[in-house]
mmCIF file of C-alpha atoms in Angstrom:
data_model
loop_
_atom_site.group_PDB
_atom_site.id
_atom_site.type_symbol
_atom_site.label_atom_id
_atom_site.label_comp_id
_atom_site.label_asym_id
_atom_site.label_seq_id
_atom_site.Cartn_x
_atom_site.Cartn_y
_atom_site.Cartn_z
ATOM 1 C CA UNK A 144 -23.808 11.356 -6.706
ATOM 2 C CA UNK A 145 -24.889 14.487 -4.154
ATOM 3 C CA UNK A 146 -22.168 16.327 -5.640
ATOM 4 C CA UNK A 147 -24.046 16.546 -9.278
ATOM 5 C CA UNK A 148 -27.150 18.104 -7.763
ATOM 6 C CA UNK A 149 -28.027 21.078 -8.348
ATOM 7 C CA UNK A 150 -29.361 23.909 -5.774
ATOM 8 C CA UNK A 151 -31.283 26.845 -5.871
ATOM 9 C CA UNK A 152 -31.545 29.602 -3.031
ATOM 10 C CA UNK A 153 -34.633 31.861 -3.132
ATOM 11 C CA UNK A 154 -34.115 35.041 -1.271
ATOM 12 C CA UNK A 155 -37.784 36.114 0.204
ATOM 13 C CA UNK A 156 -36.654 38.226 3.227
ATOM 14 C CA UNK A 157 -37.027 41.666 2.095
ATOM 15 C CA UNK A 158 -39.024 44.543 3.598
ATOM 16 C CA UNK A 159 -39.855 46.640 0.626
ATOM 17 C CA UNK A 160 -40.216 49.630 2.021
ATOM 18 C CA UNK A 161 -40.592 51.014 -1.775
ATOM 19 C CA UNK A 162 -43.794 49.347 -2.183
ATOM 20 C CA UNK A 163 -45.273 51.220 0.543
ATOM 21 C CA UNK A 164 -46.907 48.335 1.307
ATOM 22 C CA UNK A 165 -47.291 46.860 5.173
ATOM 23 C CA UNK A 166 -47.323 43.645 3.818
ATOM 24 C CA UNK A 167 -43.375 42.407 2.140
ATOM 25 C CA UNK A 168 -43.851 42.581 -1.620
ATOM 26 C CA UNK A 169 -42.635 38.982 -1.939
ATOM 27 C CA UNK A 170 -46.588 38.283 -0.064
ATOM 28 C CA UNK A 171 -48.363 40.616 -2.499
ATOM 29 C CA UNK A 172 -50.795 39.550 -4.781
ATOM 30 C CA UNK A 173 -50.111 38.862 -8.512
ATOM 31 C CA UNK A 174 -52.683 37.178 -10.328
ATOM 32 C CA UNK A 175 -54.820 35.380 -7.337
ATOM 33 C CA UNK A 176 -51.216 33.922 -5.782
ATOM 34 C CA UNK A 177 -48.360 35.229 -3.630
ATOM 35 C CA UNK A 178 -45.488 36.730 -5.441
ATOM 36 C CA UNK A 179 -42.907 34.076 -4.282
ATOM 37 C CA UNK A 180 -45.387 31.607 -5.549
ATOM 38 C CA UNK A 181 -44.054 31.721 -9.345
ATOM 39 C CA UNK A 182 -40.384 32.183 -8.470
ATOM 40 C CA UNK A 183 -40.304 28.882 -6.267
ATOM 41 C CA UNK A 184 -42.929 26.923 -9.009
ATOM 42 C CA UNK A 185 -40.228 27.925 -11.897
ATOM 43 C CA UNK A 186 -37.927 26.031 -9.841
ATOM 44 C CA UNK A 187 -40.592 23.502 -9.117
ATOM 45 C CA UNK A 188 -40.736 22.488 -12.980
ATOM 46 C CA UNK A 189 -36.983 23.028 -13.988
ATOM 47 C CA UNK A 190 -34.051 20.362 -13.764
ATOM 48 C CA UNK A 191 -33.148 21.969 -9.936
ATOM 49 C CA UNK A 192 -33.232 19.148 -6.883
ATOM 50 C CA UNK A 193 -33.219 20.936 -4.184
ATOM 51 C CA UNK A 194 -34.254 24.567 -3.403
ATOM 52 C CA UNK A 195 -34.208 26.525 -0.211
ATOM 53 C CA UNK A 196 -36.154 29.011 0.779
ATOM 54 C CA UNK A 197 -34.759 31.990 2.748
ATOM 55 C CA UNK A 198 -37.204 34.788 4.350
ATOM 56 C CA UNK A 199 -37.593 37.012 7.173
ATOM 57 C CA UNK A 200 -37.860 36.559 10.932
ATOM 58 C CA UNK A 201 -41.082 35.198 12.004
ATOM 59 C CA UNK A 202 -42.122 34.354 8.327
ATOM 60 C CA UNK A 203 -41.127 30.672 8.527
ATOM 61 C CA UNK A 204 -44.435 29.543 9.414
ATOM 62 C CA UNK A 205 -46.348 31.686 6.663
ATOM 63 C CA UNK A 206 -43.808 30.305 3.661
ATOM 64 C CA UNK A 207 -44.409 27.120 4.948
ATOM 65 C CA UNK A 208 -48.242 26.537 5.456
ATOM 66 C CA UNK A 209 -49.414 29.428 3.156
ATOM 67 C CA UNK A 210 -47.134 28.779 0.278
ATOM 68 C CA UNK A 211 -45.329 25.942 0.140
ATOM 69 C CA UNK A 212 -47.579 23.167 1.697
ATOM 70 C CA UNK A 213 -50.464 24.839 -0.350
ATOM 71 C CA UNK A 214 -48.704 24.402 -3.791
ATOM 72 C CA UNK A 215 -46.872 21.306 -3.468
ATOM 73 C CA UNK A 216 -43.411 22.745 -3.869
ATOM 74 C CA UNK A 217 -41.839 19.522 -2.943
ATOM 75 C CA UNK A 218 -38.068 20.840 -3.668
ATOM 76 C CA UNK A 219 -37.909 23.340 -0.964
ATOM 77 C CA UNK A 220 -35.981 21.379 1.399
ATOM 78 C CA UNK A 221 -35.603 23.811 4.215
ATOM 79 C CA UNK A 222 -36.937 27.004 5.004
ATOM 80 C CA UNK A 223 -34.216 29.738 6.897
ATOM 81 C CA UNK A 224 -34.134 33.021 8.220
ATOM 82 C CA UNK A 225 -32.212 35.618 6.319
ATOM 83 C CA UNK A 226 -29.984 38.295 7.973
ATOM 84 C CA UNK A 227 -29.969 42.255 8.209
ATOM 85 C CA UNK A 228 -28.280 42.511 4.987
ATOM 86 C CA UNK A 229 -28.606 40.110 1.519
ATOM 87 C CA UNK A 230 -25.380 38.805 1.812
ATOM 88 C CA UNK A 231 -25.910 37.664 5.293
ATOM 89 C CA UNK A 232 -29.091 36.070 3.823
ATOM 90 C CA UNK A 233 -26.987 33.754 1.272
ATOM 91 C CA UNK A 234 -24.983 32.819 3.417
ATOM 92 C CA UNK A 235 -27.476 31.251 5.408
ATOM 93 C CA UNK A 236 -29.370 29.387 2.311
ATOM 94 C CA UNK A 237 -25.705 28.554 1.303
ATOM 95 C CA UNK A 238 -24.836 26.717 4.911
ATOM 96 C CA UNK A 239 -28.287 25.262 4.868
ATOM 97 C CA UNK A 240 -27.953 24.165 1.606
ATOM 98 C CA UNK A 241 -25.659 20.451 1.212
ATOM 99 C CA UNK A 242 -24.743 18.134 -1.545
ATOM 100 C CA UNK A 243 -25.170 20.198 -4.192
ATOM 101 C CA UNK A 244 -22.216 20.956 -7.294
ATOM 102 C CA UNK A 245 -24.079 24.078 -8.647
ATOM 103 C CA UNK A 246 -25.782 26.805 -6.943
ATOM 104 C CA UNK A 247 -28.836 29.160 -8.302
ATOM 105 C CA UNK A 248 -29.132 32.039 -6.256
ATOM 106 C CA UNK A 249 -32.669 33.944 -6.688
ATOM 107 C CA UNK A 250 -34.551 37.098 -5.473
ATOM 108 C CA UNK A 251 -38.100 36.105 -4.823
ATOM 109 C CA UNK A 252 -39.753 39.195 -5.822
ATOM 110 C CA UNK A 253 -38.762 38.437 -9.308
ATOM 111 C CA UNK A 254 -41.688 35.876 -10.697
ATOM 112 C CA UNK A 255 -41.235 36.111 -14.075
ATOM 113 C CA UNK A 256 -38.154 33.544 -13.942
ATOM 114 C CA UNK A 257 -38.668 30.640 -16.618
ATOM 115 C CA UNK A 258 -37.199 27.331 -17.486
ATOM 116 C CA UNK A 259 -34.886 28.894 -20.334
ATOM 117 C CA UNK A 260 -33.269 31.179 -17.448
ATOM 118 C CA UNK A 261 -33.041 28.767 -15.672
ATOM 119 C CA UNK A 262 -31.644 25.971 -18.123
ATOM 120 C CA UNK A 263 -29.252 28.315 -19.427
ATOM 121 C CA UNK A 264 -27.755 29.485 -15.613
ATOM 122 C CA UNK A 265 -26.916 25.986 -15.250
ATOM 123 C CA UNK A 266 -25.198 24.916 -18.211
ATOM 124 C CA UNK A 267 -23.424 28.453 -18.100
ATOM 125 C CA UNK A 268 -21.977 27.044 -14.886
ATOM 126 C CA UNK A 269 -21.416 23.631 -16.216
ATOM 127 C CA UNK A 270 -18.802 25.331 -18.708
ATOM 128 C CA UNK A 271 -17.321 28.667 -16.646
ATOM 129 C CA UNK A 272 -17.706 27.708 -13.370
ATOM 130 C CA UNK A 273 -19.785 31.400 -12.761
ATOM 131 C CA UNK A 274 -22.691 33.348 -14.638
ATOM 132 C CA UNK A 275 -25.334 35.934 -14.019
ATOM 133 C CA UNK A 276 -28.600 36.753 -15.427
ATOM 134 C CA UNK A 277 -28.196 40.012 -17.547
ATOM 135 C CA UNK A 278 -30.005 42.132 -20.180
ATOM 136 C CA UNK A 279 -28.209 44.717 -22.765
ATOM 137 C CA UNK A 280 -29.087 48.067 -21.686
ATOM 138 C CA UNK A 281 -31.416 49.913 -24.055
ATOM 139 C CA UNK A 282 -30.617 53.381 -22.803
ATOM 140 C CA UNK A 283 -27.710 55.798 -22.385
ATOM 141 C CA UNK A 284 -26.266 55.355 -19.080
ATOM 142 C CA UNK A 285 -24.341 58.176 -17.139
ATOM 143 C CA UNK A 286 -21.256 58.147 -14.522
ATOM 144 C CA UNK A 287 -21.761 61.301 -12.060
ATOM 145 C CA UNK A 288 -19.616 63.327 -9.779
ATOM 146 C CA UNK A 289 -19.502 63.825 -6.219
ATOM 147 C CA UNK A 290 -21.700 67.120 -6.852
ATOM 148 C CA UNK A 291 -24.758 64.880 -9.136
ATOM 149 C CA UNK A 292 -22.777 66.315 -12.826
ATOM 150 C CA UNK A 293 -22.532 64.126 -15.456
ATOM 151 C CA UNK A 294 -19.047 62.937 -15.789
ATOM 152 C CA UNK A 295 -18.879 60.064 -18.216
ATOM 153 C CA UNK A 296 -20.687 58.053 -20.986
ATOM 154 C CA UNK A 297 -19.835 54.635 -21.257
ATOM 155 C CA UNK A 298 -19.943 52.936 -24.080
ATOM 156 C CA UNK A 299 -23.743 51.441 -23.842
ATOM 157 C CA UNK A 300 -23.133 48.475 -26.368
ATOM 158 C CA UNK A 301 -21.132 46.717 -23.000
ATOM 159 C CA UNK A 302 -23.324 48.250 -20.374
ATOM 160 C CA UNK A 303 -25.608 45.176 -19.567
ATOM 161 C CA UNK A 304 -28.451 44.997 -16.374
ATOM 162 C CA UNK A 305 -27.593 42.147 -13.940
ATOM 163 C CA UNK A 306 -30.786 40.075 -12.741
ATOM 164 C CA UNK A 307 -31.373 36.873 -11.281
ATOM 165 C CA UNK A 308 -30.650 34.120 -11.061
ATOM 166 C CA UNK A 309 -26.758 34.526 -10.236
ATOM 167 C CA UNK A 310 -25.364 30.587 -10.300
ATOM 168 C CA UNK A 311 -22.288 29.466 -9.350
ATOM 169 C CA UNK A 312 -20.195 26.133 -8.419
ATOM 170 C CA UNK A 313 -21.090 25.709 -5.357
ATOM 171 C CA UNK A 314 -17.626 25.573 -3.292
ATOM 172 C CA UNK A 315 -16.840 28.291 -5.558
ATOM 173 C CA UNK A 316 -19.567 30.670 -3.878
ATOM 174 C CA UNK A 317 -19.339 29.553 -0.510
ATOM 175 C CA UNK A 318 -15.991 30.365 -0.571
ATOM 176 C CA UNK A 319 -16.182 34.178 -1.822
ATOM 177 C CA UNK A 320 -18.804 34.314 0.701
ATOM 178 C CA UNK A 321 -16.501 32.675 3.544
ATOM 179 C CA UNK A 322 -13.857 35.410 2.894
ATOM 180 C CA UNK A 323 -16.110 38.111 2.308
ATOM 181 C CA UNK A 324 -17.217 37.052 6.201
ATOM 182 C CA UNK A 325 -13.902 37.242 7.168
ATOM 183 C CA UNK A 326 -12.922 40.838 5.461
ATOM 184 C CA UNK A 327 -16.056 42.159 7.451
ATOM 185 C CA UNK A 328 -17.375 43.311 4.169
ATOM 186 C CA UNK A 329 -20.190 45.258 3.192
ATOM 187 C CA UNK A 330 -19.919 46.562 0.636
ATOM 188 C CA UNK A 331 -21.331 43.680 -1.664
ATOM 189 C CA UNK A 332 -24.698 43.737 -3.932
ATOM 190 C CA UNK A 333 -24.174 41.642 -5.673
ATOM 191 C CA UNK A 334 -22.992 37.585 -5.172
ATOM 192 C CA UNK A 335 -21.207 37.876 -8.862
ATOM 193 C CA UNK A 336 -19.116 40.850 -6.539
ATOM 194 C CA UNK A 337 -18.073 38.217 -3.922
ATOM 195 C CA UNK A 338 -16.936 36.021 -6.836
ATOM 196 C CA UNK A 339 -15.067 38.783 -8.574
ATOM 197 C CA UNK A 340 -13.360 40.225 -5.679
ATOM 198 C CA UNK A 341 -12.225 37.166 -3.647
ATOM 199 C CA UNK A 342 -11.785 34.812 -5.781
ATOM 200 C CA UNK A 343 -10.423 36.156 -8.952
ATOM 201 C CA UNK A 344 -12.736 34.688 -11.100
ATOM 202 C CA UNK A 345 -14.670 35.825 -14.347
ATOM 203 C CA UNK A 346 -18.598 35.880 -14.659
ATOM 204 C CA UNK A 347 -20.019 34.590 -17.158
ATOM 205 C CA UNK A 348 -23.171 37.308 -18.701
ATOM 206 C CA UNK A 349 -25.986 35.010 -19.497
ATOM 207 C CA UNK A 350 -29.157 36.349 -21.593
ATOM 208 C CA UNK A 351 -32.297 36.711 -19.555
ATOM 209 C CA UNK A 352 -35.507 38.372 -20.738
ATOM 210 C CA UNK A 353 -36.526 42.336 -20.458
ATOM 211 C CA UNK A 354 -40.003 40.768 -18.618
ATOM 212 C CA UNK A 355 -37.646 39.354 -15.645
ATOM 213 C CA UNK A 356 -38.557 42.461 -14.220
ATOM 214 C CA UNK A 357 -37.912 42.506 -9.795
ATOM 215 C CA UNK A 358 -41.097 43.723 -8.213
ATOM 216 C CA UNK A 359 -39.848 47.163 -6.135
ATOM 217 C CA UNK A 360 -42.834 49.488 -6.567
ATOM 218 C CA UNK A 361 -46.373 49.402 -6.998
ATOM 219 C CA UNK A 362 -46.170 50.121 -10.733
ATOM 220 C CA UNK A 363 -44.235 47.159 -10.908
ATOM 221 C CA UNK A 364 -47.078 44.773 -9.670
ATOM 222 C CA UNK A 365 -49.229 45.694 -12.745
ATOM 223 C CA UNK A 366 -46.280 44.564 -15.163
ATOM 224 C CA UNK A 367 -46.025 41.793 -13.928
ATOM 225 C CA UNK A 368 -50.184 41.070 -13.750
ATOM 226 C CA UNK A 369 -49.694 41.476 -17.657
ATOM 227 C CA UNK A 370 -46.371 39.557 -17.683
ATOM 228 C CA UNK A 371 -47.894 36.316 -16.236
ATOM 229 C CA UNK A 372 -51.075 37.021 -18.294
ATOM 230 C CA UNK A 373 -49.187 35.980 -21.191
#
């Protein structure tokens, strides 16, 4: 049945004005290929039907000829402009994307994604419905005041760092995305937030890997050069 597929949406529409960089990080180079290359093969290989591919305006014909079509990604079903802001973004790849029981939701600029991730996200959802990719946080972190002062220490054995892939059941996102819509909110980072605030439900932290690094700056790009090296 349609409904037993599973989905994956791979954001790509991001500026990165971090990089300092005139071309979008997600195009950089990383080892002779694009960055988006090894986020959309993972999904390629792994037990994911469909995938869809969501990038800037005016990129649709790049992703297509220069990326896709080269590499015979097969699974990306359709190609869609994102919006101004990420959430607008999934909710586009969410309406575009049909049939589907479970949901993987992706930032391109994160290529070191890999079948384990992947094969865990989905049987994470299988059982609570809603997970996220996370790593325990090696350091100390710090709550500040309005004025930059330190004011708290939380406990760092709970303080984990959210990544991607962020999978859901799939009525289950589009929901918490259809009411966010409808609240005129935006104030989300996150899709695990939509899920959390809208529709009550608990997320599920799922173990990803310290290498699952998302390319921001330019030291970031020789990471991940030694990352897919190995």
């Amino acid at each position: 049945m349609e409904e037993n597929k599973i989905g994956a949406i791979v954001l790509a529409g991001g500026r990165g004005s971090r990089m300092r960089s005139a071309v979008p990080k997600q195009y950089l180079d990383v080892g002779g290929r694009p960055v988006l290359y090894y986020s959309l093969a993972a999904f390629q290989k792994s037990p994911v039907d469909k995938i869809i591919l969501v990038c800037g305006s005016g990129q649709e014909d790049y992703c297509r000829r220069q990326i896709v079509d080269k590499y015979h990604l097969t699974k990306v079903e359709a190609i869609v402009e994102g919006g101004d802001q990420r959430y607008n973004s999934v909710e586009n790849g969410l309406r575009a994307l049909t049939g589907c029981g479970i949901v993987l939701i992706h930032d391109g600029a994160r290529p070191m994604v890999n079948d384990a991730i992947i094969r865990d996200n989905i049987e994470a959802v299988k059982e609570y419905g809603a997970c996220v990719t996370a790593v325990p946080s090696k350091d100390t972190i710090k709550m500040s005041d309005e004025d930059g002062f330190a004011a708290s220490t939380p406990d760092r054995s709970r303080m984990w760092i959210v990544q991607t892939p962020q999978s859901f059941n799939y009525n289950l996102i589009r929901a918490a995305y259809e009411a966010r819509r409808a609240a005129d909110d935006g104030t989300l980072t996150d899709d695990a937030m939509a899920v959390e605030k809208y529709m009550h439900t608990r997320v599920k932290l799922v173990m990803g890997d310290y290498r699952n690094i998302k390319i921001t700056t330019p030291e970031d790009l020789g990471s991940a050069e030694i990352f897919l090296g190995k």
